[in-house]
mmCIF file of C-alpha atoms and ligand atoms in Angstrom:
data_model
loop_
_atom_site.group_PDB
_atom_site.id
_atom_site.type_symbol
_atom_site.label_atom_id
_atom_site.label_comp_id
_atom_site.label_asym_id
_atom_site.label_seq_id
_atom_site.Cartn_x
_atom_site.Cartn_y
_atom_site.Cartn_z
ATOM 1 C CA MET X 1 123.558 124.540 97.172
ATOM 2 C CA ILE X 2 122.126 125.698 93.203
ATOM 3 C CA GLU X 3 124.159 128.126 91.437
ATOM 4 C CA PRO X 4 122.837 130.640 90.001
ATOM 5 C CA LEU X 5 122.833 131.519 86.020
ATOM 6 C CA PRO X 6 126.399 133.434 85.357
ATOM 7 C CA SER X 7 126.616 137.411 85.295
ATOM 8 C CA GLY X 8 125.963 138.585 81.167
ATOM 9 C CA SER X 9 123.647 135.575 80.986
ATOM 10 C CA VAL X 10 120.209 136.137 79.262
ATOM 11 C CA VAL X 11 116.832 136.060 80.256
ATOM 12 C CA GLY X 12 113.873 135.361 77.835
ATOM 13 C CA ILE X 13 110.655 137.078 78.468
ATOM 14 C CA LEU X 14 107.892 136.149 75.941
ATOM 15 C CA GLY X 15 105.369 139.645 76.288
ATOM 16 C CA GLY X 16 107.108 143.389 75.750
ATOM 17 C CA GLY X 17 104.477 144.906 78.182
ATOM 18 C CA GLN X 18 105.194 146.625 81.749
ATOM 19 C CA LEU X 19 105.345 143.619 83.774
ATOM 20 C CA GLY X 20 108.332 142.450 81.205
ATOM 21 C CA ARG X 21 109.653 145.942 81.762
ATOM 22 C CA MET X 22 109.627 145.902 85.386
ATOM 23 C CA LEU X 23 111.095 142.135 84.937
ATOM 24 C CA ALA X 24 114.396 143.425 82.845
ATOM 25 C CA VAL X 25 115.066 146.280 84.754
ATOM 26 C CA ALA X 26 115.491 143.751 87.665
ATOM 27 C CA ALA X 27 117.363 141.085 85.696
ATOM 28 C CA SER X 28 119.812 143.880 84.928
ATOM 29 C CA ARG X 29 120.295 144.834 88.880
ATOM 30 C CA LEU X 30 121.529 141.092 88.835
ATOM 31 C CA GLY X 31 123.746 141.481 85.962
ATOM 32 C CA TYR X 32 121.551 139.858 83.818
ATOM 33 C CA ARG X 33 120.579 141.273 79.807
ATOM 34 C CA ALA X 34 116.632 140.783 78.809
ATOM 35 C CA HIS X 35 115.727 139.275 75.529
ATOM 36 C CA ILE X 36 112.361 140.398 74.694
ATOM 37 C CA PHE X 37 109.634 138.252 72.531
ATOM 38 C CA GLU X 38 106.577 140.708 71.128
ATOM 39 C CA PRO X 39 104.769 141.359 68.017
ATOM 40 C CA GLY X 40 103.337 144.641 69.033
ATOM 41 C CA ALA X 41 104.465 147.745 70.802
ATOM 42 C CA ALA X 42 106.652 146.830 73.302
ATOM 43 C CA PRO X 43 107.512 148.948 76.499
ATOM 44 C CA ALA X 44 109.453 146.618 77.767
ATOM 45 C CA ALA X 45 112.350 146.712 74.656
ATOM 46 C CA ASP X 46 112.938 150.267 76.298
ATOM 47 C CA VAL X 47 114.865 148.892 79.225
ATOM 48 C CA ALA X 48 115.961 145.531 77.163
ATOM 49 C CA HIS X 49 118.818 144.086 75.426
ATOM 50 C CA ALA X 50 117.312 142.779 72.558
ATOM 51 C CA TRP X 51 114.177 142.476 71.135
ATOM 52 C CA THR X 52 112.410 139.726 68.543
ATOM 53 C CA ARG X 53 109.369 141.436 67.299
ATOM 54 C CA ALA X 54 107.879 139.059 65.686
ATOM 55 C CA GLY X 55 104.044 136.844 66.258
ATOM 56 C CA TYR X 56 103.530 133.691 68.178
ATOM 57 C CA ASP X 57 103.300 131.723 64.868
ATOM 58 C CA ASP X 58 106.648 132.625 63.622
ATOM 59 C CA ALA X 59 108.560 129.699 64.317
ATOM 60 C CA ASP X 60 111.888 130.861 63.093
ATOM 61 C CA ALA X 61 112.121 133.894 65.209
ATOM 62 C CA LEU X 62 110.909 131.679 68.450
ATOM 63 C CA ARG X 63 113.244 129.222 68.105
ATOM 64 C CA THR X 64 116.371 132.146 67.190
ATOM 65 C CA PHE X 65 114.861 134.023 70.581
ATOM 66 C CA ALA X 66 115.646 130.454 72.506
ATOM 67 C CA ALA X 67 118.799 129.780 71.322
ATOM 68 C CA SER X 68 119.993 133.279 72.304
ATOM 69 C CA CYS X 69 118.089 132.772 76.217
ATOM 70 C CA ASP X 70 120.122 131.058 79.255
ATOM 71 C CA VAL X 71 116.199 130.923 80.967
ATOM 72 C CA VAL X 72 112.636 131.940 79.101
ATOM 73 C CA THR X 73 110.067 133.440 81.229
ATOM 74 C CA TYR X 74 106.621 134.994 80.487
ATOM 75 C CA GLU X 75 104.660 138.088 81.705
ATOM 76 C CA PHE X 76 101.125 137.480 80.055
ATOM 77 C CA GLU X 77 99.534 133.789 80.083
ATOM 78 C CA ASN X 78 98.727 133.457 76.403
ATOM 79 C CA ILE X 79 100.934 131.897 74.741
ATOM 80 C CA PRO X 80 99.495 129.191 72.557
ATOM 81 C CA ALA X 81 100.340 125.979 72.420
ATOM 82 C CA ALA X 82 101.929 125.745 69.350
ATOM 83 C CA SER X 83 104.683 127.994 70.683
ATOM 84 C CA LEU X 84 105.264 126.161 73.413
ATOM 85 C CA ASP X 85 106.162 123.363 71.508
ATOM 86 C CA LEU X 86 109.062 125.388 69.292
ATOM 87 C CA LEU X 87 110.475 126.445 72.632
ATOM 88 C CA ALA X 88 110.458 122.956 74.537
ATOM 89 C CA GLY X 89 114.079 122.278 75.043
ATOM 90 C CA ALA X 90 116.224 125.142 73.941
ATOM 91 C CA ALA X 91 116.250 126.992 77.070
ATOM 92 C CA PRO X 92 115.000 126.126 80.474
ATOM 93 C CA PHE X 93 111.424 127.825 80.358
ATOM 94 C CA HIS X 94 109.845 128.789 84.262
ATOM 95 C CA PRO X 95 107.151 128.713 85.182
ATOM 96 C CA ASN X 96 106.231 125.124 83.320
ATOM 97 C CA ARG X 97 104.384 124.215 80.860
ATOM 98 C CA ARG X 98 101.284 122.776 83.479
ATOM 99 C CA ALA X 99 100.863 126.021 85.522
ATOM 100 C CA LEU X 100 100.462 128.121 82.292
ATOM 101 C CA GLU X 101 98.104 125.674 80.748
ATOM 102 C CA VAL X 102 96.142 125.269 84.313
ATOM 103 C CA SER X 103 95.661 128.816 84.238
ATOM 104 C CA GLN X 104 95.500 130.018 80.354
ATOM 105 C CA ASP X 105 91.814 128.094 81.155
ATOM 106 C CA ARG X 106 88.983 128.909 83.299
ATOM 107 C CA LEU X 107 87.729 125.249 83.473
ATOM 108 C CA THR X 108 91.445 123.357 83.735
ATOM 109 C CA GLU X 109 91.897 125.895 86.557
ATOM 110 C CA LYS X 110 89.056 125.545 88.257
ATOM 111 C CA ASP X 111 89.391 121.859 87.929
ATOM 112 C CA PHE X 112 93.211 121.800 89.197
ATOM 113 C CA LEU X 113 91.924 124.054 92.477
ATOM 114 C CA ALA X 114 88.887 122.269 93.854
ATOM 115 C CA GLY X 115 90.972 119.162 93.038
ATOM 116 C CA LEU X 116 93.411 119.861 95.571
ATOM 117 C CA GLY X 117 90.608 120.876 97.601
ATOM 118 C CA LEU X 118 90.985 124.406 97.852
ATOM 119 C CA ALA X 119 87.081 126.158 97.900
ATOM 120 C CA VAL X 120 86.114 128.039 94.757
ATOM 121 C CA ALA X 121 82.838 129.311 93.402
ATOM 122 C CA PRO X 122 80.812 126.751 91.879
ATOM 123 C CA TYR X 123 81.053 126.282 88.326
ATOM 124 C CA ALA X 124 79.977 124.393 85.230
ATOM 125 C CA ALA X 125 81.391 124.325 81.503
ATOM 126 C CA ILE X 126 78.995 126.047 78.764
ATOM 127 C CA GLU X 127 79.704 124.883 74.840
ATOM 128 C CA GLY X 128 76.568 126.523 73.850
ATOM 129 C CA PRO X 129 73.193 127.687 74.656
ATOM 130 C CA GLY X 130 72.349 124.481 75.045
ATOM 131 C CA ASP X 131 74.161 124.298 78.307
ATOM 132 C CA LEU X 132 72.929 127.254 80.371
ATOM 133 C CA GLU X 133 70.242 125.907 81.657
ATOM 134 C CA ALA X 134 71.923 122.635 83.491
ATOM 135 C CA ALA X 135 75.242 125.289 84.240
ATOM 136 C CA LEU X 136 72.852 127.680 86.166
ATOM 137 C CA ALA X 137 71.297 124.505 87.975
ATOM 138 C CA GLU X 138 74.793 124.000 89.062
ATOM 139 C CA THR X 139 76.149 127.785 89.957
ATOM 140 C CA GLY X 140 72.639 129.283 90.930
ATOM 141 C CA VAL X 141 72.109 132.539 90.222
ATOM 142 C CA PRO X 142 73.093 135.512 90.204
ATOM 143 C CA ALA X 143 75.915 133.811 88.114
ATOM 144 C CA ILE X 144 79.551 135.174 85.930
ATOM 145 C CA LEU X 145 79.542 133.519 82.681
ATOM 146 C CA LYS X 146 83.599 133.744 81.906
ATOM 147 C CA THR X 147 85.262 133.350 78.654
ATOM 148 C CA ARG X 148 87.537 130.168 79.486
ATOM 149 C CA ARG X 149 90.332 132.108 77.491
ATOM 150 C CA PHE X 150 92.187 135.469 77.073
ATOM 151 C CA GLY X 151 90.031 136.863 79.669
ATOM 152 C CA TYR X 152 91.760 140.030 81.832
ATOM 153 C CA ASP X 153 90.050 143.032 83.115
ATOM 154 C CA GLY X 154 87.221 141.787 83.527
ATOM 155 C CA LYS X 155 86.799 141.453 79.859
ATOM 156 C CA GLY X 156 84.945 138.273 78.108
ATOM 157 C CA GLN X 157 82.337 138.162 81.396
ATOM 158 C CA ALA X 158 79.055 138.637 81.489
ATOM 159 C CA ARG X 159 76.604 138.790 84.203
ATOM 160 C CA VAL X 160 73.301 136.863 85.243
ATOM 161 C CA THR X 161 71.216 138.389 87.361
ATOM 162 C CA ALA X 162 67.899 136.518 86.855
ATOM 163 C CA ARG X 163 67.814 133.427 83.950
ATOM 164 C CA GLU X 164 65.722 135.172 81.340
ATOM 165 C CA GLU X 165 68.961 137.591 80.861
ATOM 166 C CA ALA X 166 71.054 133.848 80.262
ATOM 167 C CA GLU X 167 70.865 133.930 76.778
ATOM 168 C CA ALA X 168 71.258 137.436 75.865
ATOM 169 C CA ALA X 169 74.621 137.490 78.704
ATOM 170 C CA LEU X 170 75.999 134.461 76.637
ATOM 171 C CA ALA X 171 75.905 135.860 73.003
ATOM 172 C CA THR X 172 77.861 138.736 74.332
ATOM 173 C CA LEU X 173 80.622 136.145 75.047
ATOM 174 C CA GLU X 174 80.318 135.745 71.165
ATOM 175 C CA GLY X 175 80.126 131.876 70.904
ATOM 176 C CA ALA X 176 83.909 131.420 72.452
ATOM 177 C CA PRO X 177 83.751 128.465 74.736
ATOM 178 C CA ALA X 178 83.260 129.303 78.591
ATOM 179 C CA ILE X 179 82.200 128.688 82.568
ATOM 180 C CA ALA X 180 79.283 129.641 84.361
ATOM 181 C CA GLU X 181 80.748 130.999 88.006
ATOM 182 C CA GLY X 182 78.231 130.793 90.560
ATOM 183 C CA PHE X 183 78.349 134.571 92.495
ATOM 184 C CA VAL X 184 80.058 134.538 95.771
ATOM 185 C CA THR X 185 79.575 137.154 98.140
ATOM 186 C CA PHE X 186 82.713 137.871 99.758
ATOM 187 C CA SER X 187 84.032 140.957 102.388
ATOM 188 C CA LYS X 188 87.051 141.604 100.522
ATOM 189 C CA GLU X 189 89.223 140.521 97.257
ATOM 190 C CA ILE X 190 92.735 139.980 98.606
ATOM 191 C CA SER X 191 95.760 137.920 96.612
ATOM 192 C CA VAL X 192 98.880 136.591 97.574
ATOM 193 C CA ILE X 193 101.843 136.759 95.786
ATOM 194 C CA ALA X 194 104.290 134.107 96.193
ATOM 195 C CA ALA X 195 107.469 132.400 94.615
ATOM 196 C CA ARG X 196 108.837 128.990 95.044
ATOM 197 C CA GLY X 197 112.828 128.586 93.948
ATOM 198 C CA LEU X 198 114.655 126.406 91.694
ATOM 199 C CA ASP X 199 115.286 124.679 95.487
ATOM 200 C CA GLY X 200 111.517 124.544 95.936
ATOM 201 C CA SER X 201 111.828 126.542 98.668
ATOM 202 C CA VAL X 202 108.732 129.026 99.057
ATOM 203 C CA ALA X 203 108.186 132.319 100.608
ATOM 204 C CA ALA X 204 105.187 134.400 100.580
ATOM 205 C CA TYR X 205 104.824 138.323 100.881
ATOM 206 C CA ASP X 206 101.981 139.563 103.112
ATOM 207 C CA PRO X 207 98.504 139.615 101.230
ATOM 208 C CA GLY X 208 96.918 142.901 100.326
ATOM 209 C CA GLU X 209 93.676 144.003 99.966
ATOM 210 C CA ASN X 210 92.103 144.845 96.008
ATOM 211 C CA VAL X 211 89.689 146.893 94.778
ATOM 212 C CA HIS X 212 88.598 147.220 91.673
ATOM 213 C CA VAL X 213 86.974 150.001 89.449
ATOM 214 C CA ASP X 214 84.998 148.758 86.203
ATOM 215 C CA GLY X 215 86.379 145.067 86.275
ATOM 216 C CA ILE X 216 90.097 146.726 86.863
ATOM 217 C CA LEU X 217 92.095 146.879 89.503
ATOM 218 C CA SER X 218 92.659 150.083 91.320
ATOM 219 C CA THR X 219 94.283 149.733 94.378
ATOM 220 C CA THR X 220 96.420 147.516 96.475
ATOM 221 C CA THR X 221 96.758 148.159 100.185
ATOM 222 C CA VAL X 222 98.940 146.458 102.740
ATOM 223 C CA PRO X 223 98.288 145.075 105.210
ATOM 224 C CA ALA X 224 94.820 143.533 104.102
ATOM 225 C CA ALA X 225 92.701 144.254 107.180
ATOM 226 C CA ILE X 226 91.904 140.757 107.933
ATOM 227 C CA PRO X 227 92.305 138.561 110.982
ATOM 228 C CA ALA X 228 95.893 137.274 111.248
ATOM 229 C CA ALA X 229 94.681 133.612 110.339
ATOM 230 C CA LEU X 230 92.896 134.009 107.272
ATOM 231 C CA ARG X 231 96.266 135.712 106.268
ATOM 232 C CA THR X 232 98.018 132.747 107.125
ATOM 233 C CA ASP X 233 95.488 130.410 105.576
ATOM 234 C CA ALA X 234 96.416 132.641 102.244
ATOM 235 C CA VAL X 235 99.965 132.155 102.306
ATOM 236 C CA LEU X 236 99.678 128.552 102.890
ATOM 237 C CA LEU X 237 97.051 127.836 100.182
ATOM 238 C CA ALA X 238 99.853 129.726 97.850
ATOM 239 C CA SER X 239 102.334 127.685 98.818
ATOM 240 C CA ARG X 240 100.101 124.449 98.354
ATOM 241 C CA ILE X 241 99.126 125.400 94.886
ATOM 242 C CA LEU X 242 102.948 126.158 93.893
ATOM 243 C CA THR X 243 104.142 123.552 95.088
ATOM 244 C CA ALA X 244 101.188 120.537 93.686
ATOM 245 C CA LEU X 245 102.642 122.529 90.133
ATOM 246 C CA ASP X 246 106.279 122.124 90.649
ATOM 247 C CA TYR X 247 106.054 125.801 90.033
ATOM 248 C CA VAL X 248 109.129 127.732 89.460
ATOM 249 C CA GLY X 249 108.724 131.828 90.002
ATOM 250 C CA VAL X 250 106.368 134.012 91.443
ATOM 251 C CA MET X 251 102.749 133.473 91.084
ATOM 252 C CA GLY X 252 99.741 135.360 91.818
ATOM 253 C CA VAL X 253 96.723 133.873 93.526
ATOM 254 C CA GLU X 254 93.127 136.156 93.838
ATOM 255 C CA LEU X 255 91.194 135.397 96.837
ATOM 256 C CA PHE X 256 87.359 136.278 98.239
ATOM 257 C CA VAL X 257 86.893 136.663 101.696
ATOM 258 C CA THR X 258 83.761 135.399 102.529
ATOM 259 C CA ARG X 259 81.851 134.532 105.376
ATOM 260 C CA THR X 260 83.280 130.746 105.606
ATOM 261 C CA GLY X 261 87.015 131.578 104.427
ATOM 262 C CA LEU X 262 88.659 132.047 101.703
ATOM 263 C CA VAL X 263 87.481 131.570 98.066
ATOM 264 C CA VAL X 264 90.389 131.114 95.672
ATOM 265 C CA ASN X 265 89.115 133.193 92.344
ATOM 266 C CA GLU X 266 91.793 132.740 90.164
ATOM 267 C CA ILE X 267 95.625 132.060 90.034
ATOM 268 C CA ALA X 268 98.095 134.406 87.185
ATOM 269 C CA PRO X 269 101.459 132.308 86.859
ATOM 270 C CA ARG X 270 103.808 135.404 86.255
ATOM 271 C CA VAL X 271 104.509 138.975 88.487
ATOM 272 C CA HIS X 272 100.731 140.539 89.066
ATOM 273 C CA ASN X 273 99.382 143.854 89.306
ATOM 274 C CA SER X 274 98.358 143.675 93.063
ATOM 275 C CA GLY X 275 102.433 142.436 94.035
ATOM 276 C CA HIS X 276 103.663 146.185 92.801
ATOM 277 C CA TRP X 277 103.326 147.444 96.594
ATOM 278 C CA THR X 278 106.484 144.824 97.064
ATOM 279 C CA GLN X 279 108.814 147.713 95.241
ATOM 280 C CA ALA X 280 108.135 149.632 98.181
ATOM 281 C CA GLY X 281 107.451 147.544 100.264
ATOM 282 C CA CYS X 282 109.985 145.156 100.545
ATOM 283 C CA ALA X 283 113.532 144.623 100.191
ATOM 284 C CA VAL X 284 113.578 142.379 97.173
ATOM 285 C CA ASP X 285 110.332 143.061 95.685
ATOM 286 C CA GLN X 286 108.359 140.344 93.160
ATOM 287 C CA PHE X 287 109.966 141.390 90.188
ATOM 288 C CA GLU X 288 113.572 140.516 91.681
ATOM 289 C CA GLN X 289 111.885 137.390 93.395
ATOM 290 C CA HIS X 290 111.031 136.090 90.316
ATOM 291 C CA VAL X 291 114.569 136.594 88.643
ATOM 292 C CA ARG X 292 115.829 135.274 91.205
ATOM 293 C CA ALA X 293 113.707 132.335 91.213
ATOM 294 C CA ILE X 294 114.223 131.437 87.420
ATOM 295 C CA THR X 295 118.261 131.983 87.597
ATOM 296 C CA GLY X 296 119.280 129.824 90.677
ATOM 297 C CA TRP X 297 119.591 132.544 93.171
ATOM 298 C CA PRO X 298 117.940 132.121 97.031
ATOM 299 C CA LEU X 299 114.780 133.492 97.410
ATOM 300 C CA GLY X 300 115.072 136.916 98.458
ATOM 301 C CA ASP X 301 113.522 139.209 101.595
ATOM 302 C CA GLY X 302 110.174 139.610 101.302
ATOM 303 C CA THR X 303 109.860 140.676 104.633
ATOM 304 C CA ARG X 304 106.839 144.090 104.545
ATOM 305 C CA HIS X 305 108.868 146.846 106.243
ATOM 306 C CA ALA X 306 105.848 149.421 105.685
ATOM 307 C CA ASP X 307 102.556 150.121 104.623
ATOM 308 C CA VAL X 308 101.685 150.469 101.423
ATOM 309 C CA VAL X 309 99.344 151.646 98.970
ATOM 310 C CA MET X 310 99.365 151.192 95.166
ATOM 311 C CA GLU X 311 97.228 152.758 92.774
ATOM 312 C CA ASN X 312 97.233 152.140 89.383
ATOM 313 C CA LEU X 313 97.216 155.022 86.965
ATOM 314 C CA ILE X 314 94.459 154.154 84.233
ATOM 315 C CA GLY X 315 93.879 156.397 81.080
ATOM 316 C CA ALA X 316 93.976 159.706 81.447
ATOM 317 C CA ASP X 317 95.089 158.899 85.487
ATOM 318 C CA VAL X 318 98.636 159.606 84.273
ATOM 319 C CA ALA X 319 98.388 163.494 83.747
ATOM 320 C CA ARG X 320 98.554 163.008 87.951
ATOM 321 C CA ALA X 321 102.136 161.429 87.769
ATOM 322 C CA PRO X 322 103.818 165.054 88.513
ATOM 323 C CA ALA X 323 101.577 166.169 91.310
ATOM 324 C CA LEU X 324 101.927 162.776 92.967
ATOM 325 C CA ALA X 325 105.177 163.027 92.774
ATOM 326 C CA ALA X 326 105.675 166.123 95.141
ATOM 327 C CA GLU X 327 103.817 163.895 97.902
ATOM 328 C CA ARG X 328 105.518 162.803 100.423
ATOM 329 C CA GLY X 329 106.549 158.850 100.358
ATOM 330 C CA VAL X 330 105.443 158.628 97.223
ATOM 331 C CA GLN X 331 107.279 156.523 94.283
ATOM 332 C CA VAL X 332 106.019 156.336 90.896
ATOM 333 C CA HIS X 333 106.103 154.218 87.942
ATOM 334 C CA LEU X 334 105.634 155.012 84.426
ATOM 335 C CA TYR X 335 105.383 152.410 81.447
ATOM 336 C CA GLY X 336 106.698 154.039 78.903
ATOM 337 C CA LYS X 337 103.519 154.014 77.006
ATOM 338 C CA ALA X 338 103.309 155.646 73.674
ATOM 339 C CA GLU X 339 99.348 156.156 73.605
ATOM 340 C CA THR X 340 97.254 156.899 76.670
ATOM 341 C CA ARG X 341 93.650 155.310 75.940
ATOM 342 C CA PRO X 342 90.857 155.315 78.711
ATOM 343 C CA GLY X 343 91.311 151.716 80.583
ATOM 344 C CA ARG X 344 95.161 151.609 79.559
ATOM 345 C CA LYS X 345 97.402 150.621 82.316
ATOM 346 C CA MET X 346 100.016 153.904 82.367
ATOM 347 C CA GLY X 347 102.142 153.146 85.224
ATOM 348 C CA HIS X 348 101.336 153.483 89.096
ATOM 349 C CA VAL X 349 102.393 154.656 92.456
ATOM 350 C CA ASN X 350 103.116 153.370 95.768
ATOM 351 C CA ARG X 351 102.722 155.852 98.651
ATOM 352 C CA VAL X 352 104.324 154.661 101.476
ATOM 353 C CA THR X 353 101.834 155.331 104.608
ATOM 354 C CA GLY X 354 103.936 154.131 107.771
ATOM 355 C CA PRO X 355 105.992 151.605 109.287
ATOM 356 C CA ALA X 356 104.504 148.107 108.989
ATOM 357 C CA ARG X 357 101.954 147.323 111.357
HETATM 358 P P1 ATP P 401 91.982 140.366 86.405
HETATM 359 O O1 ATP P 401 92.963 140.390 85.296
HETATM 360 O O2 ATP P 401 91.698 141.605 87.052
HETATM 361 O O3 ATP P 401 92.576 139.178 86.908
HETATM 362 P P2 ATP P 401 89.317 138.205 85.302
HETATM 363 O O4 ATP P 401 89.397 139.335 83.652
HETATM 364 O O5 ATP P 401 91.282 137.749 85.002
HETATM 365 O O6 ATP P 401 90.233 140.499 86.152
HETATM 366 P P3 ATP P 401 88.136 137.760 87.364
HETATM 367 O O7 ATP P 401 89.583 138.407 88.242
HETATM 368 O O8 ATP P 401 88.004 136.528 87.293
HETATM 369 O O9 ATP P 401 88.891 138.486 86.054
HETATM 370 O O10 ATP P 401 86.954 138.602 87.755
HETATM 371 C C1 ATP P 401 87.255 140.165 87.346
HETATM 372 C C2 ATP P 401 86.402 140.831 89.133
HETATM 373 O O11 ATP P 401 85.013 139.947 89.106
HETATM 374 C C3 ATP P 401 86.846 139.659 90.231
HETATM 375 O O12 ATP P 401 88.239 140.826 90.834
HETATM 376 C C4 ATP P 401 85.764 140.054 90.944
HETATM 377 O O13 ATP P 401 85.729 141.572 91.338
HETATM 378 C C5 ATP P 401 84.584 139.649 90.086
HETATM 379 N N1 ATP P 401 84.376 138.552 90.001
HETATM 380 C C6 ATP P 401 84.738 137.968 89.328
HETATM 381 N N2 ATP P 401 84.005 136.328 89.374
HETATM 382 C C7 ATP P 401 83.535 136.115 90.480
HETATM 383 C C8 ATP P 401 82.240 135.570 91.154
HETATM 384 N N3 ATP P 401 82.373 134.280 90.964
HETATM 385 N N4 ATP P 401 81.822 136.057 92.070
HETATM 386 C C9 ATP P 401 81.604 137.397 92.667
HETATM 387 N N5 ATP P 401 82.413 138.434 91.826
HETATM 388 C C10 ATP P 401 82.982 138.205 90.499
HETATM 389 MG MG1 MG P 402 91.073 138.577 87.980
#
């Protein structure tokens, strides 16, 4: 039995957005203090014990931050390698560096997943226009060109529906190293949120069904309307990924449901927007689960006790929050962001639609 970190220990979180905010709240419920590292605006800092407001290139700030923490984690995956070097050794760091590096780069990520024998979209690397011909021969058309790094909410992507559009599509990525992915014909998108503890135990939540609007997650519904066998496949596949990475913490695994089975779209080495439903559907939600995993607690009970629809409040949607709050079974989460902008995630609601089916 591993001893959990004692009360009052400091959980360092790289990144200060809404995921960091909900992690900080979960950490405080377990008796910990959260220390946020974030150069920009930090909704997470409002609910944290400390905030280091500095850039990822500020070596002194990173070292002082790490020295103040008993464990360090992160809420976004684009942490530069040089910053990881500076953090190394100061405090335990979870999920580990390999998990971060694998998921930071779509090419590395695809190679890793394919190497595990998991189905992924056909893909090929593109360094420049000269690679397009061969890449599209590999993936077929239609295809999606994606920057290898820094993509989120569908940003850094361009669709190619006909060969002659390819050069123009690639130009929109402004010379960033990219990959081409064959377009996967899917009936649904689902995701699995899974966790692995310091002792190597693995737990997974029921898969949720995701609907995107304009490239941004709009709703997650549990249970996903898929056959039981696919639910099992999804959970087993997630567990293989975590174990292969010697992972500690919560991970989001995005999947396409196709005629031939599950195809892995991407993995996120952190708590995930499509796991917010767990706040209303499980005794232990994904945020507490992550904090438990990295601080040495036993993983919590993630059995789903309710059917839930999570809806993101994006941009002006946030004005609907008071009306939604008046509805039966609705839980409102707002992120405390000062400015409402189109496409910006301002909050979400979890609507309990009934007891677990
Ligand atoms: P997010 O931040 O929402 O996870 P992202 O920017 O990381 O998004 P992806 O998850 O790679 O990008 O793609 C966004 C969406 O585009 C997917 O959820 C899916 O709907 C669609 N998509 C991506 N790749 C493919 C593909 N190869 N075939 C079909 N659809 C795809
Ligand atoms: Mg995605």
